[in-house]
JSON list of C-alpha atoms in Angstrom, two decimals:
[
{"chain": "F", "resi": 1, "resn": "MET", "atom": "CA", "xyz": [-82.28, 13.06, 5.88]},
{"chain": "F", "resi": 2, "resn": "ILE", "atom": "CA", "xyz": [-80.56, 15.22, 8.35]},
{"chain": "F", "resi": 3, "resn": "LYS", "atom": "CA", "xyz": [-80.56, 13.35, 11.73]},
{"chain": "F", "resi": 4, "resn": "LYS", "atom": "CA", "xyz": [-79.18, 16.25, 13.74]},
{"chain": "F", "resi": 5, "resn": "ILE", "atom": "CA", "xyz": [-77.64, 19.24, 13.80]},
{"chain": "F", "resi": 6, "resn": "ILE", "atom": "CA", "xyz": [-74.97, 20.71, 15.83]},
{"chain": "F", "resi": 7, "resn": "VAL", "atom": "CA", "xyz": [-73.62, 23.90, 15.86]},
{"chain": "F", "resi": 8, "resn": "ILE", "atom": "CA", "xyz": [-69.91, 24.90, 16.89]},
{"chain": "F", "resi": 9, "resn": "GLY", "atom": "CA", "xyz": [-69.89, 28.57, 18.28]},
{"chain": "F", "resi": 10, "resn": "SER", "atom": "CA", "xyz": [-68.01, 30.69, 20.71]},
{"chain": "F", "resi": 11, "resn": "GLY", "atom": "CA", "xyz": [-69.25, 33.91, 20.19]},
{"chain": "F", "resi": 12, "resn": "LYS", "atom": "CA", "xyz": [-65.66, 35.18, 19.77]},
{"chain": "F", "resi": 13, "resn": "GLY", "atom": "CA", "xyz": [-63.11, 35.01, 16.54]},
{"chain": "F", "resi": 14, "resn": "GLY", "atom": "CA", "xyz": [-59.56, 33.70, 17.04]},
{"chain": "F", "resi": 15, "resn": "VAL", "atom": "CA", "xyz": [-60.50, 30.74, 19.69]},
{"chain": "F", "resi": 16, "resn": "GLY", "atom": "CA", "xyz": [-60.25, 27.88, 16.91]},
{"chain": "F", "resi": 17, "resn": "LYS", "atom": "CA", "xyz": [-63.66, 27.38, 16.56]},
{"chain": "F", "resi": 18, "resn": "SER", "atom": "CA", "xyz": [-63.32, 26.22, 12.77]},
{"chain": "F", "resi": 19, "resn": "THR", "atom": "CA", "xyz": [-59.80, 23.67, 13.84]},
{"chain": "F", "resi": 20, "resn": "VAL", "atom": "CA", "xyz": [-62.23, 22.21, 16.46]},
{"chain": "F", "resi": 21, "resn": "SER", "atom": "CA", "xyz": [-65.31, 21.86, 13.59]},
{"chain": "F", "resi": 22, "resn": "VAL", "atom": "CA", "xyz": [-62.97, 20.39, 11.08]},
{"chain": "F", "resi": 23, "resn": "ASN", "atom": "CA", "xyz": [-61.10, 17.78, 13.60]},
{"chain": "F", "resi": 24, "resn": "LEU", "atom": "CA", "xyz": [-64.50, 17.12, 15.86]},
{"chain": "F", "resi": 25, "resn": "ALA", "atom": "CA", "xyz": [-65.95, 16.16, 12.32]},
{"chain": "F", "resi": 26, "resn": "VAL", "atom": "CA", "xyz": [-63.54, 14.21, 11.25]},
{"chain": "F", "resi": 27, "resn": "SER", "atom": "CA", "xyz": [-62.87, 11.49, 14.49]},
{"chain": "F", "resi": 28, "resn": "LEU", "atom": "CA", "xyz": [-66.83, 11.49, 14.17]},
{"chain": "F", "resi": 29, "resn": "ALA", "atom": "CA", "xyz": [-66.71, 10.16, 10.69]},
{"chain": "F", "resi": 30, "resn": "LYS", "atom": "CA", "xyz": [-64.06, 7.48, 12.04]},
{"chain": "F", "resi": 31, "resn": "LYS", "atom": "CA", "xyz": [-67.01, 6.70, 13.86]},
{"chain": "F", "resi": 32, "resn": "LYS", "atom": "CA", "xyz": [-68.09, 5.13, 10.92]},
{"chain": "F", "resi": 33, "resn": "LEU", "atom": "CA", "xyz": [-71.12, 8.10, 11.35]},
{"chain": "F", "resi": 34, "resn": "LYS", "atom": "CA", "xyz": [-72.21, 9.94, 8.07]},
{"chain": "F", "resi": 35, "resn": "ILE", "atom": "CA", "xyz": [-71.01, 13.60, 9.15]},
{"chain": "F", "resi": 36, "resn": "GLY", "atom": "CA", "xyz": [-71.57, 16.90, 7.01]},
{"chain": "F", "resi": 37, "resn": "LEU", "atom": "CA", "xyz": [-69.84, 20.04, 7.99]},
{"chain": "F", "resi": 38, "resn": "LEU", "atom": "CA", "xyz": [-71.24, 23.61, 6.90]},
{"chain": "F", "resi": 39, "resn": "ASP", "atom": "CA", "xyz": [-69.08, 26.70, 7.32]},
{"chain": "F", "resi": 40, "resn": "ALA", "atom": "CA", "xyz": [-71.35, 29.06, 8.37]},
{"chain": "F", "resi": 41, "resn": "ASP", "atom": "CA", "xyz": [-68.93, 32.53, 8.76]},
{"chain": "F", "resi": 42, "resn": "ILE", "atom": "CA", "xyz": [-69.89, 34.19, 5.84]},
{"chain": "F", "resi": 43, "resn": "TYR", "atom": "CA", "xyz": [-67.51, 36.79, 6.14]},
{"chain": "F", "resi": 44, "resn": "GLY", "atom": "CA", "xyz": [-64.52, 34.64, 7.20]},
{"chain": "F", "resi": 45, "resn": "PRO", "atom": "CA", "xyz": [-64.74, 30.92, 5.89]},
{"chain": "F", "resi": 46, "resn": "SER", "atom": "CA", "xyz": [-61.86, 29.41, 6.75]},
{"chain": "F", "resi": 47, "resn": "ILE", "atom": "CA", "xyz": [-62.76, 25.64, 5.90]},
{"chain": "F", "resi": 48, "resn": "PRO", "atom": "CA", "xyz": [-61.95, 25.11, 2.67]},
{"chain": "F", "resi": 49, "resn": "ARG", "atom": "CA", "xyz": [-58.32, 26.00, 3.28]},
{"chain": "F", "resi": 50, "resn": "MET", "atom": "CA", "xyz": [-58.58, 23.72, 6.37]},
{"chain": "F", "resi": 51, "resn": "LEU", "atom": "CA", "xyz": [-59.86, 21.03, 3.94]},
{"chain": "F", "resi": 52, "resn": "GLY", "atom": "CA", "xyz": [-57.68, 21.89, 1.16]},
{"chain": "F", "resi": 53, "resn": "ILE", "atom": "CA", "xyz": [-60.52, 22.20, -1.10]},
{"chain": "F", "resi": 54, "resn": "THR", "atom": "CA", "xyz": [-59.60, 24.61, -4.09]},
{"chain": "F", "resi": 55, "resn": "GLU", "atom": "CA", "xyz": [-62.47, 23.64, -7.13]},
{"chain": "F", "resi": 56, "resn": "LYS", "atom": "CA", "xyz": [-65.49, 25.29, -7.34]},
{"chain": "F", "resi": 57, "resn": "PRO", "atom": "CA", "xyz": [-68.51, 23.24, -6.63]},
{"chain": "F", "resi": 58, "resn": "LYS", "atom": "CA", "xyz": [-70.66, 21.31, -9.24]},
{"chain": "F", "resi": 59, "resn": "ALA", "atom": "CA", "xyz": [-74.55, 20.65, -9.67]},
{"chain": "F", "resi": 60, "resn": "SER", "atom": "CA", "xyz": [-76.73, 17.28, -9.49]},
{"chain": "F", "resi": 61, "resn": "LYS", "atom": "CA", "xyz": [-78.90, 16.89, -12.50]},
{"chain": "F", "resi": 62, "resn": "GLU", "atom": "CA", "xyz": [-81.78, 18.32, -10.11]},
{"chain": "F", "resi": 63, "resn": "LYS", "atom": "CA", "xyz": [-79.67, 21.18, -10.36]},
{"chain": "F", "resi": 64, "resn": "LYS", "atom": "CA", "xyz": [-79.01, 21.38, -6.56]},
{"chain": "F", "resi": 65, "resn": "ILE", "atom": "CA", "xyz": [-75.40, 22.09, -5.76]},
{"chain": "F", "resi": 66, "resn": "LEU", "atom": "CA", "xyz": [-72.83, 18.33, -5.20]},
{"chain": "F", "resi": 67, "resn": "PRO", "atom": "CA", "xyz": [-70.73, 18.98, -1.05]},
{"chain": "F", "resi": 68, "resn": "TYR", "atom": "CA", "xyz": [-67.67, 18.48, -1.35]},
{"chain": "F", "resi": 69, "resn": "GLU", "atom": "CA", "xyz": [-66.31, 14.74, -0.02]},
{"chain": "F", "resi": 70, "resn": "LYS", "atom": "CA", "xyz": [-63.31, 14.18, 1.41]},
{"chain": "F", "resi": 71, "resn": "TYR", "atom": "CA", "xyz": [-61.84, 12.91, 4.48]},
{"chain": "F", "resi": 72, "resn": "GLY", "atom": "CA", "xyz": [-64.89, 11.18, 4.94]},
{"chain": "F", "resi": 73, "resn": "ILE", "atom": "CA", "xyz": [-66.75, 14.06, 5.81]},
{"chain": "F", "resi": 74, "resn": "LYS", "atom": "CA", "xyz": [-69.16, 16.11, 3.03]},
{"chain": "F", "resi": 75, "resn": "SER", "atom": "CA", "xyz": [-68.76, 19.79, 3.46]},
{"chain": "F", "resi": 76, "resn": "MET", "atom": "CA", "xyz": [-69.57, 23.03, 1.68]},
{"chain": "F", "resi": 77, "resn": "SER", "atom": "CA", "xyz": [-68.58, 26.86, 2.15]},
{"chain": "F", "resi": 78, "resn": "ILE", "atom": "CA", "xyz": [-68.98, 30.16, 0.67]},
{"chain": "F", "resi": 79, "resn": "GLY", "atom": "CA", "xyz": [-65.62, 30.13, 0.11]},
{"chain": "F", "resi": 80, "resn": "ASN", "atom": "CA", "xyz": [-65.45, 27.69, -2.33]},
{"chain": "F", "resi": 81, "resn": "MET", "atom": "CA", "xyz": [-67.83, 29.83, -4.36]},
{"chain": "F", "resi": 82, "resn": "ILE", "atom": "CA", "xyz": [-65.96, 33.48, -4.24]},
{"chain": "F", "resi": 83, "resn": "PRO", "atom": "CA", "xyz": [-62.32, 33.98, -5.61]},
{"chain": "F", "resi": 84, "resn": "ASP", "atom": "CA", "xyz": [-58.94, 34.12, -2.96]},
{"chain": "F", "resi": 85, "resn": "ASN", "atom": "CA", "xyz": [-58.89, 37.39, -1.45]},
{"chain": "F", "resi": 86, "resn": "SER", "atom": "CA", "xyz": [-62.49, 38.88, -1.99]},
{"chain": "F", "resi": 87, "resn": "ALA", "atom": "CA", "xyz": [-64.01, 40.46, 0.72]},
{"chain": "F", "resi": 88, "resn": "ILE", "atom": "CA", "xyz": [-67.71, 40.09, 1.01]},
{"chain": "F", "resi": 89, "resn": "ILE", "atom": "CA", "xyz": [-69.86, 42.80, 1.88]},
{"chain": "F", "resi": 90, "resn": "TRP", "atom": "CA", "xyz": [-73.13, 41.82, 2.49]},
{"chain": "F", "resi": 91, "resn": "ARG", "atom": "CA", "xyz": [-75.60, 42.78, 5.11]},
{"chain": "F", "resi": 92, "resn": "GLY", "atom": "CA", "xyz": [-77.12, 40.30, 7.99]},
{"chain": "F", "resi": 93, "resn": "ALA", "atom": "CA", "xyz": [-80.31, 39.70, 6.18]},
{"chain": "F", "resi": 94, "resn": "MET", "atom": "CA", "xyz": [-78.03, 38.45, 2.92]},
{"chain": "F", "resi": 95, "resn": "ALA", "atom": "CA", "xyz": [-76.02, 36.43, 5.42]},
{"chain": "F", "resi": 96, "resn": "SER", "atom": "CA", "xyz": [-78.20, 34.57, 6.66]},
{"chain": "F", "resi": 97, "resn": "SER", "atom": "CA", "xyz": [-80.19, 33.94, 3.65]},
{"chain": "F", "resi": 98, "resn": "ALA", "atom": "CA", "xyz": [-76.95, 32.55, 1.75]},
{"chain": "F", "resi": 99, "resn": "ILE", "atom": "CA", "xyz": [-76.21, 30.43, 4.57]},
{"chain": "F", "resi": 100, "resn": "ARG", "atom": "CA", "xyz": [-80.34, 28.95, 4.40]},
{"chain": "F", "resi": 101, "resn": "GLN", "atom": "CA", "xyz": [-79.19, 28.11, 0.71]},
{"chain": "F", "resi": 102, "resn": "LEU", "atom": "CA", "xyz": [-76.25, 26.47, 1.70]},
{"chain": "F", "resi": 103, "resn": "TYR", "atom": "CA", "xyz": [-78.60, 24.10, 3.58]},
{"chain": "F", "resi": 104, "resn": "ASN", "atom": "CA", "xyz": [-81.51, 23.84, 1.61]},
{"chain": "F", "resi": 105, "resn": "ASP", "atom": "CA", "xyz": [-79.94, 23.85, -1.94]},
{"chain": "F", "resi": 106, "resn": "VAL", "atom": "CA", "xyz": [-77.01, 21.37, -1.26]},
{"chain": "F", "resi": 107, "resn": "GLU", "atom": "CA", "xyz": [-78.01, 18.16, -1.86]},
{"chain": "F", "resi": 108, "resn": "TRP", "atom": "CA", "xyz": [-76.51, 16.73, 1.78]},
{"chain": "F", "resi": 109, "resn": "GLY", "atom": "CA", "xyz": [-77.86, 13.18, 1.22]},
{"chain": "F", "resi": 110, "resn": "SER", "atom": "CA", "xyz": [-77.68, 10.82, 4.30]},
{"chain": "F", "resi": 111, "resn": "LEU", "atom": "CA", "xyz": [-76.23, 12.69, 7.02]},
{"chain": "F", "resi": 112, "resn": "ASP", "atom": "CA", "xyz": [-76.15, 11.27, 10.79]},
{"chain": "F", "resi": 113, "resn": "TYR", "atom": "CA", "xyz": [-74.49, 14.92, 11.90]},
{"chain": "F", "resi": 114, "resn": "LEU", "atom": "CA", "xyz": [-74.85, 18.20, 10.47]},
{"chain": "F", "resi": 115, "resn": "LEU", "atom": "CA", "xyz": [-72.27, 20.77, 12.10]},
{"chain": "F", "resi": 116, "resn": "LEU", "atom": "CA", "xyz": [-71.77, 24.24, 12.05]},
{"chain": "F", "resi": 117, "resn": "ASP", "atom": "CA", "xyz": [-68.94, 26.32, 12.19]},
{"chain": "F", "resi": 118, "resn": "LEU", "atom": "CA", "xyz": [-70.18, 29.62, 13.01]},
{"chain": "F", "resi": 119, "resn": "PRO", "atom": "CA", "xyz": [-69.11, 33.45, 13.17]},
{"chain": "F", "resi": 120, "resn": "PRO", "atom": "CA", "xyz": [-67.88, 35.03, 15.78]},
{"chain": "F", "resi": 121, "resn": "GLY", "atom": "CA", "xyz": [-70.84, 37.32, 17.64]},
{"chain": "F", "resi": 122, "resn": "THR", "atom": "CA", "xyz": [-74.49, 37.06, 18.55]},
{"chain": "F", "resi": 123, "resn": "GLY", "atom": "CA", "xyz": [-76.25, 38.56, 15.89]},
{"chain": "F", "resi": 124, "resn": "ASP", "atom": "CA", "xyz": [-78.23, 38.11, 12.47]},
{"chain": "F", "resi": 125, "resn": "ILE", "atom": "CA", "xyz": [-76.77, 34.65, 11.15]},
{"chain": "F", "resi": 126, "resn": "GLN", "atom": "CA", "xyz": [-76.75, 33.07, 14.59]},
{"chain": "F", "resi": 127, "resn": "LEU", "atom": "CA", "xyz": [-80.46, 33.68, 14.99]},
{"chain": "F", "resi": 128, "resn": "SER", "atom": "CA", "xyz": [-81.53, 32.96, 11.73]},
{"chain": "F", "resi": 129, "resn": "ILE", "atom": "CA", "xyz": [-80.03, 29.53, 12.22]},
{"chain": "F", "resi": 130, "resn": "CYS", "atom": "CA", "xyz": [-81.54, 28.93, 15.61]},
{"chain": "F", "resi": 131, "resn": "GLN", "atom": "CA", "xyz": [-84.72, 30.14, 13.94]},
{"chain": "F", "resi": 132, "resn": "ASN", "atom": "CA", "xyz": [-84.87, 28.19, 10.86]},
{"chain": "F", "resi": 133, "resn": "PHE", "atom": "CA", "xyz": [-83.42, 24.95, 11.53]},
{"chain": "F", "resi": 134, "resn": "ASN", "atom": "CA", "xyz": [-83.59, 22.47, 14.19]},
{"chain": "F", "resi": 135, "resn": "VAL", "atom": "CA", "xyz": [-80.60, 22.86, 16.00]},
{"chain": "F", "resi": 136, "resn": "ASN", "atom": "CA", "xyz": [-80.09, 20.00, 18.29]},
{"chain": "F", "resi": 137, "resn": "GLY", "atom": "CA", "xyz": [-76.99, 21.53, 20.42]},
{"chain": "F", "resi": 138, "resn": "ALA", "atom": "CA", "xyz": [-74.36, 23.55, 20.76]},
{"chain": "F", "resi": 139, "resn": "VAL", "atom": "CA", "xyz": [-70.84, 23.31, 21.30]},
{"chain": "F", "resi": 140, "resn": "ILE", "atom": "CA", "xyz": [-69.02, 26.17, 23.19]},
{"chain": "F", "resi": 141, "resn": "VAL", "atom": "CA", "xyz": [-65.41, 26.89, 22.23]},
{"chain": "F", "resi": 142, "resn": "SER", "atom": "CA", "xyz": [-63.19, 28.98, 24.12]},
{"chain": "F", "resi": 143, "resn": "THR", "atom": "CA", "xyz": [-59.59, 30.01, 25.28]},
{"chain": "F", "resi": 144, "resn": "PRO", "atom": "CA", "xyz": [-59.03, 29.95, 29.14]},
{"chain": "F", "resi": 145, "resn": "GLN", "atom": "CA", "xyz": [-58.46, 33.79, 29.83]},
{"chain": "F", "resi": 146, "resn": "GLU", "atom": "CA", "xyz": [-61.27, 35.70, 30.88]},
{"chain": "F", "resi": 147, "resn": "ILE", "atom": "CA", "xyz": [-60.78, 38.36, 27.53]},
{"chain": "F", "resi": 148, "resn": "SER", "atom": "CA", "xyz": [-62.40, 35.21, 25.76]},
{"chain": "F", "resi": 149, "resn": "LEU", "atom": "CA", "xyz": [-64.53, 33.75, 28.63]},
{"chain": "F", "resi": 150, "resn": "ILE", "atom": "CA", "xyz": [-66.77, 37.09, 28.37]},
{"chain": "F", "resi": 151, "resn": "ASP", "atom": "CA", "xyz": [-67.39, 36.29, 24.86]},
{"chain": "F", "resi": 152, "resn": "VAL", "atom": "CA", "xyz": [-68.62, 32.81, 25.90]},
{"chain": "F", "resi": 153, "resn": "ARG", "atom": "CA", "xyz": [-71.12, 33.74, 28.37]},
{"chain": "F", "resi": 154, "resn": "LYS", "atom": "CA", "xyz": [-72.81, 36.34, 26.04]},
{"chain": "F", "resi": 155, "resn": "ALA", "atom": "CA", "xyz": [-72.79, 32.90, 23.37]},
{"chain": "F", "resi": 156, "resn": "ILE", "atom": "CA", "xyz": [-74.28, 31.00, 26.32]},
{"chain": "F", "resi": 157, "resn": "SER", "atom": "CA", "xyz": [-77.08, 33.22, 26.77]},
{"chain": "F", "resi": 158, "resn": "MET", "atom": "CA", "xyz": [-77.98, 33.73, 23.41]},
{"chain": "F", "resi": 159, "resn": "PHE", "atom": "CA", "xyz": [-78.20, 29.99, 23.05]},
{"chain": "F", "resi": 160, "resn": "ASN", "atom": "CA", "xyz": [-80.44, 29.68, 26.39]},
{"chain": "F", "resi": 161, "resn": "LYS", "atom": "CA", "xyz": [-82.85, 32.81, 25.03]},
{"chain": "F", "resi": 162, "resn": "VAL", "atom": "CA", "xyz": [-83.01, 31.00, 21.84]},
{"chain": "F", "resi": 163, "resn": "ASN", "atom": "CA", "xyz": [-83.56, 27.45, 23.61]},
{"chain": "F", "resi": 164, "resn": "VAL", "atom": "CA", "xyz": [-80.70, 25.71, 21.93]},
{"chain": "F", "resi": 165, "resn": "PRO", "atom": "CA", "xyz": [-79.51, 23.02, 24.19]},
{"chain": "F", "resi": 166, "resn": "ILE", "atom": "CA", "xyz": [-75.59, 23.82, 24.97]},
{"chain": "F", "resi": 167, "resn": "ILE", "atom": "CA", "xyz": [-73.78, 20.03, 24.42]},
{"chain": "F", "resi": 168, "resn": "GLY", "atom": "CA", "xyz": [-70.85, 21.30, 26.80]},
{"chain": "F", "resi": 169, "resn": "LEU", "atom": "CA", "xyz": [-67.60, 23.27, 26.57]},
{"chain": "F", "resi": 170, "resn": "VAL", "atom": "CA", "xyz": [-64.09, 22.68, 25.10]},
{"chain": "F", "resi": 171, "resn": "GLN", "atom": "CA", "xyz": [-60.54, 24.66, 26.10]},
{"chain": "F", "resi": 172, "resn": "ASN", "atom": "CA", "xyz": [-58.79, 25.18, 23.25]},
{"chain": "F", "resi": 173, "resn": "MET", "atom": "CA", "xyz": [-55.13, 26.82, 23.31]},
{"chain": "F", "resi": 174, "resn": "SER", "atom": "CA", "xyz": [-54.86, 25.30, 27.18]},
{"chain": "F", "resi": 175, "resn": "TYR", "atom": "CA", "xyz": [-51.40, 24.74, 27.52]},
{"chain": "F", "resi": 176, "resn": "LEU", "atom": "CA", "xyz": [-47.95, 24.85, 26.12]},
{"chain": "F", "resi": 177, "resn": "LYS", "atom": "CA", "xyz": [-45.61, 22.29, 26.72]},
{"chain": "F", "resi": 178, "resn": "ILE", "atom": "CA", "xyz": [-41.71, 22.57, 27.51]},
{"chain": "F", "resi": 179, "resn": "ASN", "atom": "CA", "xyz": [-39.14, 20.38, 27.94]},
{"chain": "F", "resi": 180, "resn": "GLY", "atom": "CA", "xyz": [-42.58, 18.31, 29.42]},
{"chain": "F", "resi": 181, "resn": "GLU", "atom": "CA", "xyz": [-43.73, 20.99, 31.31]},
{"chain": "F", "resi": 182, "resn": "LYS", "atom": "CA", "xyz": [-47.10, 22.56, 31.17]},
{"chain": "F", "resi": 183, "resn": "GLN", "atom": "CA", "xyz": [-47.17, 26.39, 30.51]},
{"chain": "F", "resi": 184, "resn": "PHE", "atom": "CA", "xyz": [-50.15, 28.06, 30.93]},
{"chain": "F", "resi": 185, "resn": "ILE", "atom": "CA", "xyz": [-49.69, 30.86, 28.63]},
{"chain": "F", "resi": 186, "resn": "PHE", "atom": "CA", "xyz": [-53.89, 32.10, 28.38]},
{"chain": "F", "resi": 187, "resn": "GLY", "atom": "CA", "xyz": [-54.35, 31.17, 32.05]},
{"chain": "F", "resi": 188, "resn": "LYS", "atom": "CA", "xyz": [-54.97, 27.95, 33.81]},
{"chain": "F", "resi": 189, "resn": "ASP", "atom": "CA", "xyz": [-58.71, 25.88, 33.75]},
{"chain": "F", "resi": 190, "resn": "GLY", "atom": "CA", "xyz": [-60.46, 29.30, 32.55]},
{"chain": "F", "resi": 191, "resn": "VAL", "atom": "CA", "xyz": [-63.00, 27.28, 30.58]},
{"chain": "F", "resi": 192, "resn": "ILE", "atom": "CA", "xyz": [-63.23, 24.55, 33.00]},
{"chain": "F", "resi": 193, "resn": "GLU", "atom": "CA", "xyz": [-63.91, 26.68, 36.05]},
{"chain": "F", "resi": 194, "resn": "GLU", "atom": "CA", "xyz": [-66.86, 28.29, 34.07]},
{"chain": "F", "resi": 195, "resn": "ALA", "atom": "CA", "xyz": [-68.56, 25.01, 33.19]},
{"chain": "F", "resi": 196, "resn": "LYS", "atom": "CA", "xyz": [-68.56, 24.22, 36.62]},
{"chain": "F", "resi": 197, "resn": "LYS", "atom": "CA", "xyz": [-69.97, 27.91, 37.54]},
{"chain": "F", "resi": 198, "resn": "GLN", "atom": "CA", "xyz": [-72.92, 27.18, 34.54]},
{"chain": "F", "resi": 199, "resn": "SER", "atom": "CA", "xyz": [-73.33, 23.57, 35.27]},
{"chain": "F", "resi": 200, "resn": "LEU", "atom": "CA", "xyz": [-72.57, 22.77, 31.60]},
{"chain": "F", "resi": 201, "resn": "LYS", "atom": "CA", "xyz": [-70.04, 19.97, 30.77]},
{"chain": "F", "resi": 202, "resn": "PHE", "atom": "CA", "xyz": [-67.02, 20.22, 29.93]},
{"chain": "F", "resi": 203, "resn": "LEU", "atom": "CA", "xyz": [-65.81, 18.57, 27.06]},
{"chain": "F", "resi": 204, "resn": "GLY", "atom": "CA", "xyz": [-62.01, 18.20, 27.11]},
{"chain": "F", "resi": 205, "resn": "GLU", "atom": "CA", "xyz": [-59.37, 20.53, 26.24]},
{"chain": "F", "resi": 206, "resn": "ILE", "atom": "CA", "xyz": [-57.02, 21.42, 23.50]},
{"chain": "F", "resi": 207, "resn": "PRO", "atom": "CA", "xyz": [-53.06, 21.87, 23.91]},
{"chain": "F", "resi": 208, "resn": "ILE", "atom": "CA", "xyz": [-51.08, 24.60, 22.10]},
{"chain": "F", "resi": 209, "resn": "ILE", "atom": "CA", "xyz": [-49.28, 22.29, 19.08]},
{"chain": "F", "resi": 210, "resn": "SER", "atom": "CA", "xyz": [-47.55, 23.94, 16.14]},
{"chain": "F", "resi": 211, "resn": "ASP", "atom": "CA", "xyz": [-48.26, 21.01, 14.01]},
{"chain": "F", "resi": 212, "resn": "ILE", "atom": "CA", "xyz": [-52.15, 21.71, 14.72]},
{"chain": "F", "resi": 213, "resn": "ALA", "atom": "CA", "xyz": [-51.27, 25.48, 12.33]},
{"chain": "F", "resi": 214, "resn": "LYS", "atom": "CA", "xyz": [-49.55, 23.60, 10.52]},
{"chain": "F", "resi": 215, "resn": "SER", "atom": "CA", "xyz": [-51.86, 21.04, 9.02]},
{"chain": "F", "resi": 216, "resn": "SER", "atom": "CA", "xyz": [-54.84, 23.44, 8.92]},
{"chain": "F", "resi": 217, "resn": "ASP", "atom": "CA", "xyz": [-52.83, 25.38, 6.83]},
{"chain": "F", "resi": 218, "resn": "GLU", "atom": "CA", "xyz": [-52.04, 22.31, 4.37]},
{"chain": "F", "resi": 219, "resn": "GLY", "atom": "CA", "xyz": [-55.44, 21.05, 4.64]},
{"chain": "F", "resi": 220, "resn": "LEU", "atom": "CA", "xyz": [-54.46, 18.06, 6.49]},
{"chain": "F", "resi": 221, "resn": "PRO", "atom": "CA", "xyz": [-56.55, 17.85, 9.82]},
{"chain": "F", "resi": 222, "resn": "MET", "atom": "CA", "xyz": [-54.27, 16.09, 12.40]},
{"chain": "F", "resi": 223, "resn": "SER", "atom": "CA", "xyz": [-57.30, 13.86, 13.57]},
{"chain": "F", "resi": 224, "resn": "LEU", "atom": "CA", "xyz": [-56.55, 12.28, 10.34]},
{"chain": "F", "resi": 225, "resn": "ASN", "atom": "CA", "xyz": [-53.63, 10.03, 12.05]},
{"chain": "F", "resi": 226, "resn": "SER", "atom": "CA", "xyz": [-54.51, 7.98, 14.49]},
{"chain": "F", "resi": 227, "resn": "ASN", "atom": "CA", "xyz": [-51.40, 7.97, 16.53]},
{"chain": "F", "resi": 228, "resn": "ASN", "atom": "CA", "xyz": [-50.45, 11.48, 17.27]},
{"chain": "F", "resi": 229, "resn": "GLU", "atom": "CA", "xyz": [-51.54, 13.21, 20.68]},
{"chain": "F", "resi": 230, "resn": "VAL", "atom": "CA", "xyz": [-54.08, 15.72, 18.83]},
{"chain": "F", "resi": 231, "resn": "SER", "atom": "CA", "xyz": [-56.18, 13.04, 17.06]},
{"chain": "F", "resi": 232, "resn": "GLU", "atom": "CA", "xyz": [-56.18, 10.91, 20.66]},
{"chain": "F", "resi": 233, "resn": "VAL", "atom": "CA", "xyz": [-57.63, 14.27, 22.07]},
{"chain": "F", "resi": 234, "resn": "PHE", "atom": "CA", "xyz": [-59.93, 14.86, 19.32]},
{"chain": "F", "resi": 235, "resn": "GLN", "atom": "CA", "xyz": [-61.48, 11.36, 19.35]},
{"chain": "F", "resi": 236, "resn": "ASN", "atom": "CA", "xyz": [-61.98, 11.67, 23.30]},
{"chain": "F", "resi": 237, "resn": "LEU", "atom": "CA", "xyz": [-63.99, 14.92, 22.35]},
{"chain": "F", "resi": 238, "resn": "ALA", "atom": "CA", "xyz": [-66.26, 13.10, 19.97]},
{"chain": "F", "resi": 239, "resn": "GLU", "atom": "CA", "xyz": [-66.73, 10.64, 22.43]},
{"chain": "F", "resi": 240, "resn": "HIS", "atom": "CA", "xyz": [-67.84, 13.33, 24.90]},
{"chain": "F", "resi": 241, "resn": "THR", "atom": "CA", "xyz": [-70.08, 15.00, 22.83]},
{"chain": "F", "resi": 242, "resn": "LEU", "atom": "CA", "xyz": [-72.33, 11.88, 21.59]},
{"chain": "F", "resi": 243, "resn": "ARG", "atom": "CA", "xyz": [-72.32, 11.20, 25.14]},
{"chain": "F", "resi": 244, "resn": "SER", "atom": "CA", "xyz": [-73.57, 14.63, 26.15]},
{"chain": "F", "resi": 245, "resn": "ILE", "atom": "CA", "xyz": [-76.21, 15.09, 22.75]},
{"chain": "F", "resi": 246, "resn": "LYS", "atom": "CA", "xyz": [-77.69, 11.71, 23.53]},
{"chain": "F", "resi": 247, "resn": "ASN", "atom": "CA", "xyz": [-80.49, 12.84, 25.92]},
{"chain": "F", "resi": 248, "resn": "ILE", "atom": "CA", "xyz": [-80.61, 16.42, 24.87]},
{"chain": "F", "resi": 249, "resn": "LYS", "atom": "CA", "xyz": [-84.55, 17.29, 23.25]},
{"chain": "F", "resi": 250, "resn": "ILE", "atom": "CA", "xyz": [-84.99, 20.00, 21.16]},
{"chain": "F", "resi": 251, "resn": "LYS", "atom": "CA", "xyz": [-86.96, 22.83, 22.61]},
{"chain": "F", "resi": 252, "resn": "GLU", "atom": "CA", "xyz": [-89.38, 25.87, 20.32]},
{"chain": "F", "resi": 253, "resn": "VAL", "atom": "CA", "xyz": [-87.50, 28.67, 19.74]},
{"chain": "F", "resi": 254, "resn": "LYS", "atom": "CA", "xyz": [-88.40, 31.67, 20.98]},
{"chain": "F", "resi": 255, "resn": "ILE", "atom": "CA", "xyz": [-86.73, 34.88, 19.52]},
{"chain": "F", "resi": 256, "resn": "SER", "atom": "CA", "xyz": [-88.10, 38.38, 20.99]}
]
């Protein structure tokens, strides 16, 4: 039984949705919650690499796919099933069907939260998930600059139209520290200001730290180690997410 589903989206690629998804999942698991992570980015799956999973999935006696269990979370991705460097060239309907299969045909067991790492955009996959799953809320990730926020506004509009509550906004690549001083490479507080304009919760900011990219490439999420700045950032993000989702109620999804 899956109690609640949270989607992680942005409307734009390259803003760090997968990094946030993995580290948020690990941080929630550290709070003694049962957490699953489904990689819904069919065309560009990156969760297997970020979790350091290379082996193919196995099946249970009931012929259901067994999820990977690592770092305290259960996970599954289409990336676990295709050869490295192979492109998935599917139309939207096929990709949406694959997501439903990864949800229905995987033996998730009992979960407090299932996190879905969404692909960029506001198309077939996103609408199929909103229509077929009981999504409890969306966490939206963006970098501070306007070019990212343009697509974020579209994602917010999409979630509003399909009655998926927005848990809050996360500002990734917020700043870079040089000699102890914050340098705002992508602009300052763009996501914070957008959250205020849209009357949405701001869940937290993530600085630019080279070790985040390195740990993702190595399959060792930085949130595993409690003694670093990044782990503290994601623990705070997990707490704010849990607080925000408490009072959210699922509305009927209407897609025209």
